[in-house]
Amino acid sequence: MLNPTLDQPVADKIYTYADYLTWQLDSYVELLRGKILAMSPAPLRIHQKIAGKLYLKIGTYLESKTCEVYIAPFDVRFPRRKDETSDEQITTVLQPDICVICDLSKLDARGCLGAPDWVIEVLSAGNSAREMRQKYQIYEESGVREYWIVNPENESILQYVLENESFVGKAPMIKGDKVSPHIFPELVIDLDYIFESEKL
């Protein structure tokens, strides 16, 4: 539970991005439909290693492209409607583990305003099923073109592609497979490399 002060939020209120910008907290938080979503302490090393490998692989591929890739912490603001883009109107601010933005007009000094094209979340012990379902809904409603959920524990990736404004799940990919994002079919990611075994 967050302790409220003049600079800190009260957990049972509805907040906006304008409020979020005033907070002085010791740890990162996200806003999900105006509610505070406290992020867990630093994730395990395996989480960081997998996210780092994916980020490097995607970043290398995008070097000759106009799209840009970012790794958390990186604020993505999700307006409820296209005409509700002011700090006082935005009530959802998430920090995906990895996101790719191809419409560079969405980028500003504070992060991204609007849906990224591709979002990757790497599960950790702090992720609740409810939280993941809520984020899935936000990403789908906002028009994220592709969403991956990476599970380090069972070495798998769930891939969702936006079709007719709804996510469609593809066959789960596991260690030993090679997977390509729907939006970049020429990018091939070897899951043996991503889930390389070692004692963690």
mmCIF file of N, CA and C in Angstrom, residues 2 14 26 37 39 56 73 86 91 94 98 100-101 105 109-110 112 116-117 121 138 140 150 152 158 163 183 186:
data_model
loop_
_atom_site.group_PDB
_atom_site.id
_atom_site.type_symbol
_atom_site.label_atom_id
_atom_site.label_comp_id
_atom_site.label_asym_id
_atom_site.label_seq_id
_atom_site.Cartn_x
_atom_site.Cartn_y
_atom_site.Cartn_z
ATOM 1 N N LEU A 2 0.555 2.180 -0.892
ATOM 2 C CA LEU A 2 1.314 3.412 -0.943
ATOM 3 C C LEU A 2 0.879 4.340 0.191
ATOM 4 N N ILE A 14 -9.292 7.898 -8.085
ATOM 5 C CA ILE A 14 -9.070 7.856 -9.526
ATOM 6 C C ILE A 14 -8.085 8.970 -9.876
ATOM 7 N N ASP A 26 9.411 6.166 -4.414
ATOM 8 C CA ASP A 26 10.652 5.397 -4.403
ATOM 9 C C ASP A 26 10.641 4.270 -5.436
ATOM 10 N N LEU A 37 -1.421 1.020 -10.061
ATOM 11 C CA LEU A 37 -0.925 -0.347 -10.170
ATOM 12 C C LEU A 37 0.540 -0.311 -9.750
ATOM 13 N N MET A 39 4.104 -1.433 -9.148
ATOM 14 C CA MET A 39 4.952 -2.439 -9.782
ATOM 15 C C MET A 39 5.780 -3.139 -8.709
ATOM 16 N N LEU A 56 17.569 -6.321 -27.747
ATOM 17 C CA LEU A 56 18.735 -6.234 -28.633
ATOM 18 C C LEU A 56 18.427 -6.804 -30.016
ATOM 19 N N PRO A 73 12.011 1.207 -17.879
ATOM 20 C CA PRO A 73 10.801 2.020 -17.714
ATOM 21 C C PRO A 73 10.648 3.036 -18.840
ATOM 22 N N SER A 86 -5.103 15.305 -23.274
ATOM 23 C CA SER A 86 -4.454 16.174 -22.289
ATOM 24 C C SER A 86 -4.055 15.356 -21.058
ATOM 25 N N THR A 91 -6.033 8.560 -18.114
ATOM 26 C CA THR A 91 -6.081 7.822 -16.847
ATOM 27 C C THR A 91 -5.362 6.470 -16.918
ATOM 28 N N LEU A 94 0.973 2.986 -18.833
ATOM 29 C CA LEU A 94 1.626 1.695 -18.598
ATOM 30 C C LEU A 94 3.091 1.754 -19.018
ATOM 31 N N ILE A 98 8.763 -4.090 -23.278
ATOM 32 C CA ILE A 98 9.316 -3.666 -24.568
ATOM 33 C C ILE A 98 8.161 -3.151 -25.413
ATOM 34 N N VAL A 100 7.372 -1.220 -29.461
ATOM 35 C CA VAL A 100 7.853 -0.722 -30.745
ATOM 36 C C VAL A 100 6.828 0.270 -31.273
ATOM 37 N N ILE A 101 7.312 1.437 -31.655
ATOM 38 C CA ILE A 101 6.447 2.490 -32.182
ATOM 39 C C ILE A 101 6.907 2.833 -33.593
ATOM 40 N N SER A 105 5.252 10.255 -34.674
ATOM 41 C CA SER A 105 4.552 11.439 -34.163
ATOM 42 C C SER A 105 3.963 11.184 -32.777
ATOM 43 N N ALA A 109 9.005 13.917 -25.448
ATOM 44 C CA ALA A 109 10.064 13.847 -24.438
ATOM 45 C C ALA A 109 9.689 12.950 -23.262
ATOM 46 N N ARG A 110 8.378 12.728 -23.022
ATOM 47 C CA ARG A 110 7.936 11.955 -21.866
ATOM 48 C C ARG A 110 7.642 10.501 -22.193
ATOM 49 N N CYS A 112 5.496 7.884 -24.980
ATOM 50 C CA CYS A 112 4.630 7.645 -26.129
ATOM 51 C C CYS A 112 3.195 8.004 -25.779
ATOM 52 N N PRO A 116 1.405 1.754 -29.008
ATOM 53 C CA PRO A 116 2.531 1.251 -29.789
ATOM 54 C C PRO A 116 2.032 0.238 -30.825
ATOM 55 N N ASP A 117 2.877 -0.069 -31.783
ATOM 56 C CA ASP A 117 2.519 -1.088 -32.766
ATOM 57 C C ASP A 117 2.697 -2.496 -32.204
ATOM 58 N N GLU A 121 5.328 -8.122 -23.026
ATOM 59 C CA GLU A 121 5.385 -8.181 -21.567
ATOM 60 C C GLU A 121 6.038 -9.501 -21.164
ATOM 61 N N ILE A 138 -6.601 -3.281 -22.371
ATOM 62 C CA ILE A 138 -6.146 -1.942 -22.741
ATOM 63 C C ILE A 138 -5.431 -1.980 -24.090
ATOM 64 N N GLU A 140 -5.672 -4.163 -26.488
ATOM 65 C CA GLU A 140 -6.610 -4.497 -27.558
ATOM 66 C C GLU A 140 -7.478 -3.290 -27.910
ATOM 67 N N VAL A 150 5.488 -13.195 -22.702
ATOM 68 C CA VAL A 150 6.626 -14.114 -22.603
ATOM 69 C C VAL A 150 6.648 -14.712 -21.203
ATOM 70 N N PRO A 152 8.877 -16.839 -18.780
ATOM 71 C CA PRO A 152 10.189 -17.459 -18.546
ATOM 72 C C PRO A 152 10.088 -18.833 -17.887
ATOM 73 N N LEU A 158 3.162 -16.339 -25.937
ATOM 74 C CA LEU A 158 1.818 -16.244 -26.493
ATOM 75 C C LEU A 158 1.794 -15.003 -27.377
ATOM 76 N N GLU A 163 -6.865 -8.221 -35.279
ATOM 77 C CA GLU A 163 -7.608 -8.430 -36.516
ATOM 78 C C GLU A 163 -9.040 -7.960 -36.288
ATOM 79 N N ILE A 183 3.880 -8.274 -37.666
ATOM 80 C CA ILE A 183 4.119 -6.987 -38.312
ATOM 81 C C ILE A 183 5.509 -6.891 -38.956
ATOM 82 N N GLU A 186 9.875 -10.759 -41.591
ATOM 83 C CA GLU A 186 11.258 -11.103 -41.935
ATOM 84 C C GLU A 186 12.173 -11.145 -40.707
#
